[in-house]
mmCIF file of C-alpha atoms in Angstrom:
data_model
loop_
_atom_site.group_PDB
_atom_site.id
_atom_site.type_symbol
_atom_site.label_atom_id
_atom_site.label_comp_id
_atom_site.label_asym_id
_atom_site.label_seq_id
_atom_site.Cartn_x
_atom_site.Cartn_y
_atom_site.Cartn_z
ATOM 1 C CA MET Z 27 -8.960 6.825 -22.317
ATOM 2 C CA ARG Z 28 -8.408 3.726 -20.031
ATOM 3 C CA ASN Z 29 -6.870 5.783 -17.747
ATOM 4 C CA LYS Z 30 -10.124 7.717 -17.075
ATOM 5 C CA THR Z 31 -12.160 4.846 -17.104
ATOM 6 C CA LEU Z 32 -10.219 3.827 -13.872
ATOM 7 C CA TYR Z 33 -10.084 7.129 -12.216
ATOM 8 C CA PHE Z 34 -13.737 6.492 -12.433
ATOM 9 C CA VAL Z 35 -13.523 3.162 -11.033
ATOM 10 C CA ILE Z 36 -11.365 4.110 -8.199
ATOM 11 C CA ILE Z 37 -13.800 7.036 -7.428
ATOM 12 C CA LEU Z 38 -16.505 4.624 -7.497
ATOM 13 C CA ILE Z 39 -14.829 2.470 -5.106
ATOM 14 C CA VAL Z 40 -14.357 5.169 -2.577
ATOM 15 C CA LEU Z 41 -17.809 6.537 -2.662
ATOM 16 C CA SER Z 42 -19.353 2.975 -2.187
ATOM 17 C CA ALA Z 43 -16.971 1.462 0.205
ATOM 18 C CA SER Z 44 -18.579 3.288 3.087
ATOM 19 C CA TYR Z 45 -21.785 1.939 2.317
ATOM 20 C CA PHE Z 46 -20.733 -1.543 1.847
ATOM 21 C CA ALA Z 47 -17.872 -1.872 4.584
ATOM 22 C CA SER Z 48 -18.517 -4.047 7.564
ATOM 23 C CA SER Z 49 -18.417 -2.215 10.534
ATOM 24 C CA SER Z 50 -16.841 -5.411 12.592
ATOM 25 C CA PRO Z 51 -13.200 -5.035 13.901
ATOM 26 C CA ASP Z 52 -10.519 -5.735 11.489
ATOM 27 C CA GLY Z 53 -8.002 -8.892 12.356
ATOM 28 C CA LEU Z 54 -5.719 -6.929 14.568
ATOM 29 C CA GLU Z 55 -8.415 -5.022 16.558
ATOM 30 C CA PHE Z 56 -10.295 -8.330 16.981
ATOM 31 C CA VAL Z 57 -7.145 -10.046 18.427
ATOM 32 C CA ALA Z 58 -6.562 -7.021 20.862
ATOM 33 C CA LYS Z 59 -10.167 -7.229 21.899
ATOM 34 C CA LYS Z 60 -9.677 -11.218 22.602
ATOM 35 C CA LEU Z 61 -6.509 -10.507 24.326
ATOM 36 C CA GLY Z 62 -7.568 -7.455 26.475
ATOM 37 C CA PHE Z 63 -5.159 -4.964 25.224
ATOM 38 C CA LEU Z 64 -7.391 -3.017 22.778
ATOM 39 C CA ASN Z 65 -7.599 -0.302 25.563
ATOM 40 C CA LYS Z 66 -4.008 0.359 25.310
ATOM 41 C CA GLY Z 67 -4.107 1.916 21.675
ATOM 42 C CA LEU Z 68 -4.865 5.592 21.574
ATOM 43 C CA ILE Z 69 -7.832 6.688 19.419
ATOM 44 C CA GLY Z 70 -6.027 8.017 16.329
ATOM 45 C CA ASN Z 71 -6.523 11.665 15.676
ATOM 46 C CA GLY Z 72 -5.860 12.729 11.484
ATOM 47 C CA ILE Z 73 -6.358 15.882 10.012
ATOM 48 C CA MET Z 74 -9.802 15.019 8.385
ATOM 49 C CA THR Z 75 -10.682 13.621 11.800
ATOM 50 C CA ASN Z 76 -10.380 16.267 14.394
ATOM 51 C CA SER Z 77 -11.825 19.777 14.386
ATOM 52 C CA LEU Z 78 -10.673 20.758 11.155
ATOM 53 C CA PHE Z 79 -13.563 19.044 9.329
ATOM 54 C CA PRO Z 80 -16.369 19.548 11.969
ATOM 55 C CA ALA Z 81 -19.054 18.975 9.069
ATOM 56 C CA PHE Z 82 -17.619 15.632 8.708
ATOM 57 C CA GLY Z 83 -19.469 13.199 10.805
ATOM 58 C CA HIS Z 84 -19.235 9.295 10.912
ATOM 59 C CA ASP Z 85 -22.189 8.626 8.477
ATOM 60 C CA PRO Z 86 -21.448 6.815 5.286
ATOM 61 C CA LEU Z 87 -21.155 9.920 3.240
ATOM 62 C CA SER Z 88 -19.018 11.715 5.343
ATOM 63 C CA THR Z 89 -16.435 8.629 5.097
ATOM 64 C CA SER Z 90 -17.137 8.660 1.452
ATOM 65 C CA LEU Z 91 -16.306 12.462 0.846
ATOM 66 C CA ARG Z 92 -13.375 11.872 3.346
ATOM 67 C CA GLY Z 93 -11.846 9.029 1.251
ATOM 68 C CA LEU Z 94 -12.325 10.855 -2.085
ATOM 69 C CA LEU Z 95 -10.345 13.771 -0.591
ATOM 70 C CA GLY Z 96 -7.480 11.192 0.426
ATOM 71 C CA VAL Z 97 -7.737 9.791 -3.176
ATOM 72 C CA LEU Z 98 -7.305 13.630 -4.625
ATOM 73 C CA VAL Z 99 -4.414 14.155 -1.861
ATOM 74 C CA ILE Z 100 -2.345 11.057 -3.300
ATOM 75 C CA LEU Z 101 -3.096 12.194 -7.044
ATOM 76 C CA GLY Z 102 -2.079 15.802 -6.495
ATOM 77 C CA VAL Z 103 1.327 14.656 -4.234
ATOM 78 C CA PHE Z 104 1.928 12.114 -7.545
ATOM 79 C CA SER Z 105 1.396 15.136 -9.691
ATOM 80 C CA ILE Z 106 3.622 17.332 -7.858
ATOM 81 C CA ILE Z 107 6.152 14.991 -7.959
ATOM 82 C CA THR Z 108 5.865 14.322 -11.642
ATOM 83 C CA LYS Z 109 6.086 17.669 -12.458
ATOM 84 C CA LEU Z 110 9.201 18.389 -10.383
ATOM 85 C CA LEU Z 111 11.122 15.270 -11.914
ATOM 86 C CA THR Z 112 10.184 16.542 -15.698
ATOM 87 C CA LYS Z 113 10.400 20.282 -15.212
ATOM 88 C CA MET S 232 -3.596 -4.551 10.558
ATOM 89 C CA HIS S 233 -2.714 -0.668 11.153
ATOM 90 C CA ILE S 234 -1.125 -0.481 14.440
ATOM 91 C CA PRO S 235 -2.543 2.452 16.636
ATOM 92 C CA ASP S 236 -0.429 4.282 18.682
ATOM 93 C CA GLY S 237 -0.202 2.863 22.476
ATOM 94 C CA PHE S 238 0.330 -0.776 21.239
ATOM 95 C CA LEU S 239 3.989 -0.989 20.978
ATOM 96 C CA ASN S 240 6.536 0.433 23.548
ATOM 97 C CA SER S 241 8.699 3.374 22.420
ATOM 98 C CA LYS S 242 11.744 1.033 21.875
ATOM 99 C CA THR S 243 10.219 -1.178 19.422
ATOM 100 C CA ALA S 244 8.642 1.817 17.568
ATOM 101 C CA ALA S 245 11.641 3.831 17.604
ATOM 102 C CA GLU S 246 13.678 0.938 16.008
ATOM 103 C CA LEU S 247 11.263 0.100 13.313
ATOM 104 C CA GLY S 248 10.888 3.696 12.818
ATOM 105 C CA ALA S 249 14.761 3.699 11.903
ATOM 106 C CA ALA S 250 14.281 0.472 9.596
ATOM 107 C CA ALA S 251 11.385 2.017 7.515
ATOM 108 C CA ALA S 252 13.267 5.254 7.082
ATOM 109 C CA THR S 253 16.265 3.248 5.688
ATOM 110 C CA LEU S 254 13.524 1.129 3.605
ATOM 111 C CA VAL S 255 11.956 3.851 2.371
ATOM 112 C CA GLY S 256 15.283 5.629 1.476
ATOM 113 C CA LEU S 257 16.408 2.582 -0.374
ATOM 114 C CA ALA S 258 13.315 2.348 -2.132
ATOM 115 C CA LEU S 259 13.403 6.091 -3.235
ATOM 116 C CA ASN S 260 16.815 5.225 -4.822
ATOM 117 C CA LYS S 261 15.677 2.170 -6.510
ATOM 118 C CA VAL S 262 12.691 3.921 -8.340
ATOM 119 C CA ARG S 263 14.840 6.903 -8.781
ATOM 120 C CA ALA S 264 17.058 4.852 -10.927
ATOM 121 C CA LEU S 265 13.957 3.048 -12.514
ATOM 122 C CA VAL S 266 12.000 6.123 -13.679
ATOM 123 C CA THR S 267 15.100 7.905 -15.133
ATOM 124 C CA GLU S 268 17.512 7.127 -18.001
ATOM 125 C CA LEU S 269 20.773 8.389 -18.447
ATOM 126 C CA GLY S 270 21.033 10.622 -22.016
ATOM 127 C CA LEU S 271 20.611 14.031 -23.243
ATOM 128 C CA ALA S 272 17.328 15.720 -21.868
ATOM 129 C CA PRO S 273 14.705 15.935 -24.654
ATOM 130 C CA ALA S 274 14.945 19.655 -24.333
ATOM 131 C CA MET S 275 18.431 19.792 -24.293
ATOM 132 C CA ALA S 276 18.877 17.672 -27.114
ATOM 133 C CA GLY S 277 16.657 19.655 -29.583
ATOM 134 C CA ALA S 278 18.677 22.828 -28.348
ATOM 135 C CA GLY S 279 22.003 21.405 -29.612
ATOM 136 C CA ASN S 280 21.417 21.335 -33.379
ATOM 137 C CA GLY S 281 24.724 21.731 -34.979
ATOM 138 C CA VAL S 282 26.431 22.517 -31.959
ATOM 139 C CA LYS S 283 28.523 20.181 -30.072
ATOM 140 C CA SER S 284 28.771 21.457 -26.821
ATOM 141 C CA LEU S 285 26.568 18.816 -25.246
ATOM 142 C CA SER S 286 29.155 16.418 -25.583
ATOM 143 C CA GLY S 287 29.828 14.121 -22.217
ATOM 144 C CA LYS S 288 27.057 16.697 -20.672
ATOM 145 C CA ALA S 289 24.494 13.325 -20.338
ATOM 146 C CA GLN S 290 22.507 13.392 -17.160
ATOM 147 C CA ARG S 291 19.416 11.600 -15.733
ATOM 148 C CA PHE S 292 16.232 12.519 -16.751
ATOM 149 C CA VAL S 293 12.665 11.326 -16.643
ATOM 150 C CA GLY S 294 11.673 9.998 -20.407
ATOM 151 C CA GLU S 295 8.570 8.881 -21.350
ATOM 152 C CA ALA S 296 8.686 5.243 -19.880
ATOM 153 C CA GLY S 297 9.339 7.061 -16.438
ATOM 154 C CA LYS S 298 6.292 9.287 -17.185
ATOM 155 C CA SER S 299 4.046 6.136 -17.601
ATOM 156 C CA TYR S 300 5.652 4.450 -14.829
ATOM 157 C CA LEU S 301 4.759 7.694 -12.188
ATOM 158 C CA SER S 302 1.378 7.753 -13.694
ATOM 159 C CA LYS S 303 0.692 3.913 -12.943
ATOM 160 C CA MET S 304 2.514 4.408 -9.611
ATOM 161 C CA ALA S 305 -0.301 6.968 -8.996
ATOM 162 C CA MET S 306 -3.001 4.989 -10.304
ATOM 163 C CA ILE S 307 -2.236 1.646 -8.409
ATOM 164 C CA THR S 308 -1.586 3.939 -4.912
ATOM 165 C CA SER S 309 -4.841 5.759 -5.067
ATOM 166 C CA LEU S 310 -6.752 2.060 -6.328
ATOM 167 C CA VAL S 311 -5.004 0.193 -3.351
ATOM 168 C CA PHE S 312 -5.877 3.438 -0.766
ATOM 169 C CA ALA S 313 -9.372 2.962 -2.229
ATOM 170 C CA THR S 314 -10.028 -0.769 -1.953
ATOM 171 C CA GLN S 315 -8.294 -0.636 1.582
ATOM 172 C CA MET S 316 -11.537 1.103 2.436
ATOM 173 C CA PHE S 317 -13.933 -1.956 1.773
ATOM 174 C CA ASN S 318 -14.018 -3.921 4.670
ATOM 175 C CA PHE S 319 -15.280 -7.465 4.184
ATOM 176 C CA PRO S 320 -16.614 -9.642 6.820
ATOM 177 C CA ILE S 321 -15.202 -12.646 7.970
ATOM 178 C CA THR S 322 -16.237 -15.019 10.905
ATOM 179 C CA HIS S 323 -16.711 -14.628 14.287
ATOM 180 C CA GLY S 324 -17.829 -10.640 13.913
ATOM 181 C CA THR S 325 -14.342 -9.846 12.176
ATOM 182 C CA SER S 326 -13.888 -7.930 9.177
ATOM 183 C CA GLY S 327 -10.831 -7.972 6.619
ATOM 184 C CA HIS S 328 -9.563 -5.488 3.851
ATOM 185 C CA LEU S 329 -7.117 -5.435 1.199
ATOM 186 C CA LEU S 330 -3.468 -4.973 2.026
ATOM 187 C CA GLY S 331 -2.295 -4.611 -1.535
ATOM 188 C CA GLY S 332 1.190 -5.073 -0.973
ATOM 189 C CA LEU S 333 1.438 -7.771 -3.629
ATOM 190 C CA LEU S 334 -0.776 -6.087 -6.240
ATOM 191 C CA ALA S 335 1.216 -2.903 -5.976
ATOM 192 C CA ALA S 336 4.556 -4.864 -6.606
ATOM 193 C CA LEU S 337 3.223 -7.099 -9.300
ATOM 194 C CA PHE S 338 2.907 -3.821 -11.427
ATOM 195 C CA LEU S 339 5.324 -1.709 -10.048
ATOM 196 C CA GLY S 340 8.069 -4.013 -8.722
ATOM 197 C CA PRO S 341 9.009 -4.432 -5.169
ATOM 198 C CA TRP S 342 10.599 -1.112 -4.459
ATOM 199 C CA GLY S 343 7.882 1.186 -6.378
ATOM 200 C CA GLY S 344 5.119 -1.021 -4.621
ATOM 201 C CA ALA S 345 6.853 -0.477 -1.041
ATOM 202 C CA LEU S 346 6.686 3.247 -1.917
ATOM 203 C CA SER S 347 3.234 3.000 -2.991
ATOM 204 C CA LEU S 348 2.180 1.552 0.247
ATOM 205 C CA THR S 349 4.056 3.506 2.238
ATOM 206 C CA MET S 350 2.103 6.689 0.684
ATOM 207 C CA VAL S 351 -1.039 4.833 1.378
ATOM 208 C CA LEU S 352 0.207 4.462 5.247
ATOM 209 C CA LEU S 353 1.338 7.816 5.176
ATOM 210 C CA VAL S 354 -1.958 9.473 3.925
ATOM 211 C CA GLN S 355 -4.190 7.163 6.740
ATOM 212 C CA ALA S 356 -1.891 8.231 9.341
ATOM 213 C CA THR S 357 -1.932 12.116 8.696
ATOM 214 C CA LEU S 358 -5.264 12.720 7.164
ATOM 215 C CA TYR S 359 -7.578 9.666 9.282
ATOM 216 C CA GLY S 360 -5.452 8.587 12.363
ATOM 217 C CA ASP S 361 -5.865 5.179 10.828
ATOM 218 C CA GLY S 362 -2.728 3.456 12.175
ATOM 219 C CA GLY S 363 -0.596 5.633 14.644
ATOM 220 C CA PHE S 364 2.020 8.016 13.819
ATOM 221 C CA ILE S 365 4.406 7.218 16.209
ATOM 222 C CA VAL S 366 4.099 3.395 15.187
ATOM 223 C CA LEU S 367 3.857 4.705 11.449
ATOM 224 C CA GLY S 368 7.604 2.858 10.875
ATOM 225 C CA ALA S 369 5.688 -0.304 12.339
ATOM 226 C CA ASN S 370 3.275 -0.405 9.811
ATOM 227 C CA ILE S 371 5.698 0.272 6.961
ATOM 228 C CA ILE S 372 7.704 -2.603 8.211
ATOM 229 C CA ASN S 373 4.562 -4.713 8.078
ATOM 230 C CA MET S 374 2.670 -3.853 5.180
ATOM 231 C CA ALA S 375 5.261 -2.388 2.781
ATOM 232 C CA PHE S 376 8.472 -4.414 3.878
ATOM 233 C CA PHE S 377 6.980 -7.761 4.881
ATOM 234 C CA GLY S 378 3.534 -7.829 2.885
ATOM 235 C CA CYS S 379 5.102 -5.909 -0.494
ATOM 236 C CA ILE S 380 9.128 -6.847 -0.817
ATOM 237 C CA VAL S 381 9.023 -9.804 0.867
ATOM 238 C CA SER S 382 6.051 -11.367 -0.673
ATOM 239 C CA TYR S 383 6.690 -10.567 -4.198
ATOM 240 C CA PHE S 384 10.310 -12.440 -3.925
ATOM 241 C CA GLY S 385 8.117 -15.280 -2.587
ATOM 242 C CA TYR S 386 6.097 -14.761 -5.810
ATOM 243 C CA LEU S 387 9.188 -14.990 -7.660
ATOM 244 C CA LEU S 388 10.334 -18.051 -6.215
ATOM 245 C CA LEU S 389 7.144 -19.910 -6.801
ATOM 246 C CA LYS S 390 7.235 -18.603 -10.396
ATOM 247 C CA LYS S 391 10.376 -20.146 -10.875
ATOM 248 C CA THR S 392 8.777 -23.818 -9.990
ATOM 249 C CA GLY S 393 7.100 -23.336 -13.072
ATOM 250 C CA LEU S 394 3.145 -22.862 -11.480
ATOM 251 C CA ALA S 395 0.905 -20.754 -13.592
ATOM 252 C CA THR S 396 1.466 -17.003 -12.683
ATOM 253 C CA ASN S 397 -2.088 -16.825 -11.223
ATOM 254 C CA ILE S 398 -1.791 -19.437 -8.768
ATOM 255 C CA CYS S 399 1.942 -18.022 -7.758
ATOM 256 C CA LEU S 400 0.168 -14.531 -7.235
ATOM 257 C CA SER S 401 -2.689 -16.136 -5.476
ATOM 258 C CA ILE S 402 -0.452 -17.930 -2.956
ATOM 259 C CA ALA S 403 1.802 -14.831 -2.777
ATOM 260 C CA ALA S 404 -1.258 -12.674 -2.001
ATOM 261 C CA TRP S 405 -2.672 -14.875 0.869
ATOM 262 C CA ALA S 406 1.195 -15.101 2.358
ATOM 263 C CA SER S 407 1.584 -11.563 2.203
ATOM 264 C CA VAL S 408 -1.216 -10.995 4.777
ATOM 265 C CA ILE S 409 0.086 -14.121 7.074
ATOM 266 C CA LEU S 410 3.764 -12.626 6.713
ATOM 267 C CA ALA S 411 2.697 -8.878 7.571
ATOM 268 C CA SER S 412 0.453 -10.239 10.687
ATOM 269 C CA LEU S 413 3.456 -12.567 11.846
ATOM 270 C CA ALA S 414 5.547 -9.218 12.003
ATOM 271 C CA CYS S 415 2.652 -7.420 13.517
ATOM 272 C CA ALA S 416 2.584 -10.324 16.249
ATOM 273 C CA PHE S 417 6.437 -10.001 16.784
ATOM 274 C CA GLU S 418 6.339 -6.488 17.309
ATOM 275 C CA LEU S 419 3.564 -6.643 19.988
ATOM 276 C CA GLY S 420 5.377 -9.744 21.411
ATOM 277 C CA MET S 421 8.619 -7.752 21.622
ATOM 278 C CA SER S 422 6.686 -4.641 23.169
ATOM 279 C CA GLY S 423 5.661 -7.015 25.982
ATOM 280 C CA THR S 424 1.803 -5.858 25.061
ATOM 281 C CA TYR S 425 0.939 -9.652 25.253
ATOM 282 C CA SER S 426 2.752 -12.690 25.305
ATOM 283 C CA LEU S 427 4.580 -13.476 22.119
ATOM 284 C CA VAL S 428 3.162 -17.189 21.382
ATOM 285 C CA ASN S 429 -0.577 -16.526 22.102
ATOM 286 C CA THR S 430 -0.391 -12.974 20.198
ATOM 287 C CA LEU S 431 1.395 -15.199 17.173
ATOM 288 C CA TYR S 432 -1.184 -17.849 17.507
ATOM 289 C CA GLU S 433 -4.428 -15.398 17.468
ATOM 290 C CA MET S 434 -3.138 -13.252 14.624
ATOM 291 C CA VAL S 435 -2.257 -15.894 12.411
ATOM 292 C CA SER S 436 -5.250 -17.621 12.556
ATOM 293 C CA VAL S 437 -7.372 -14.585 12.004
ATOM 294 C CA HIS S 438 -5.315 -13.488 9.361
ATOM 295 C CA ALA S 439 -5.161 -16.761 7.405
ATOM 296 C CA VAL S 440 -9.196 -16.026 6.657
ATOM 297 C CA ILE S 441 -8.680 -12.545 5.729
ATOM 298 C CA GLY S 442 -5.764 -13.586 3.379
ATOM 299 C CA ILE S 443 -8.600 -15.740 1.325
ATOM 300 C CA GLY S 444 -10.088 -12.177 0.918
ATOM 301 C CA GLU S 445 -6.716 -10.901 -0.065
ATOM 302 C CA MET S 446 -5.929 -13.548 -2.390
ATOM 303 C CA ILE S 447 -9.411 -13.096 -4.306
ATOM 304 C CA ILE S 448 -9.160 -9.467 -4.642
ATOM 305 C CA THR S 449 -5.516 -9.594 -5.899
ATOM 306 C CA LEU S 450 -6.655 -12.034 -8.290
ATOM 307 C CA ILE S 451 -9.686 -10.004 -9.487
ATOM 308 C CA LEU S 452 -8.041 -6.680 -9.505
ATOM 309 C CA VAL S 453 -4.707 -8.162 -11.527
ATOM 310 C CA THR S 454 -6.800 -9.697 -13.950
ATOM 311 C CA THR S 455 -8.793 -6.427 -14.570
ATOM 312 C CA LEU S 456 -5.752 -4.389 -14.877
ATOM 313 C CA ARG S 457 -4.178 -6.514 -17.345
ATOM 314 C CA ASN S 458 -7.100 -6.631 -19.553
ATOM 315 C CA MET S 459 -8.758 -3.404 -19.057
ATOM 316 C CA MET S 460 -5.631 -1.146 -18.640
ATOM 317 C CA GLY S 461 -3.237 -3.774 -20.965
ATOM 318 C CA TRP S 462 -0.722 -3.167 -18.334
ATOM 319 C CA ALA S 463 1.889 -6.144 -18.209
ATOM 320 C CA LEU S 464 3.269 -7.589 -14.825
ATOM 321 C CA PHE S 465 6.830 -5.903 -13.648
ATOM 322 C CA ASN S 466 9.734 -7.379 -15.111
ATOM 323 C CA SER S 467 12.261 -8.258 -12.753
ATOM 324 C CA GLU S 468 14.677 -9.191 -14.828
ATOM 325 C CA LYS S 469 14.928 -5.698 -16.728
#
């Protein structure tokens, strides 16, 4: 029961994060910009940010859904690990 | 704090990749020892009713304690992942987000915490391209080694002074961000991306503020999880 509450809270955090998140650069990006090496960084290309998920844009809802999928992947991997260990 | 590909030279990235692989291997062994216990697996013990053929056949298996540890690890990993999505604004048009290394270590221990953070970084790099794949080792060293394992041992040292748990974990949470940012600055300096001294100065001055956010969020989450979930802090003496 408690576990369900925590999962609910986690999903709530993921779904709301993109609406409250600041779009300002993070600490490292800020420093890279200030010192002038930001352009050295390559734009990351993950499975969910490239053409595989063309339906996902950069609006908050897409970010939330992407985050939700991330949580599901993490929980899926852990459930597989647990199954393998306790078979 | 997630280094993208291109910030570090290939030599530094490769060295840190090797260091991270060693760290993860070590952590996997430690956690395997933690979640398994030596004895007769429940299924086997039941089958051996009256038959003494099981003598000396003890093996490592995951018991109830191990299962509950693994489910706790799954919850903490997804919580850290979710909370990292929250970028809180700080001064000068900068934002910060939780690293969660100390938070994970407080409930899972340093090695389980490091694995938890590694999992988060792996998912972020593969699914979202958040943090480069070539520099994944560097990010693991910064956030799972310095931000989690080293910070946790710092927390244990603080505890020895007799300070209250919440004060120790607040200081350690703040320090975990500084440590990770120091490591990140060193890697940038080693790669010749920018002069080491300037990078160190800039990284630490920004992250000293972001660390306050880490401190507050860690304190809130630890208090909530202890009360709501009834989770005890990891006992490092066991």
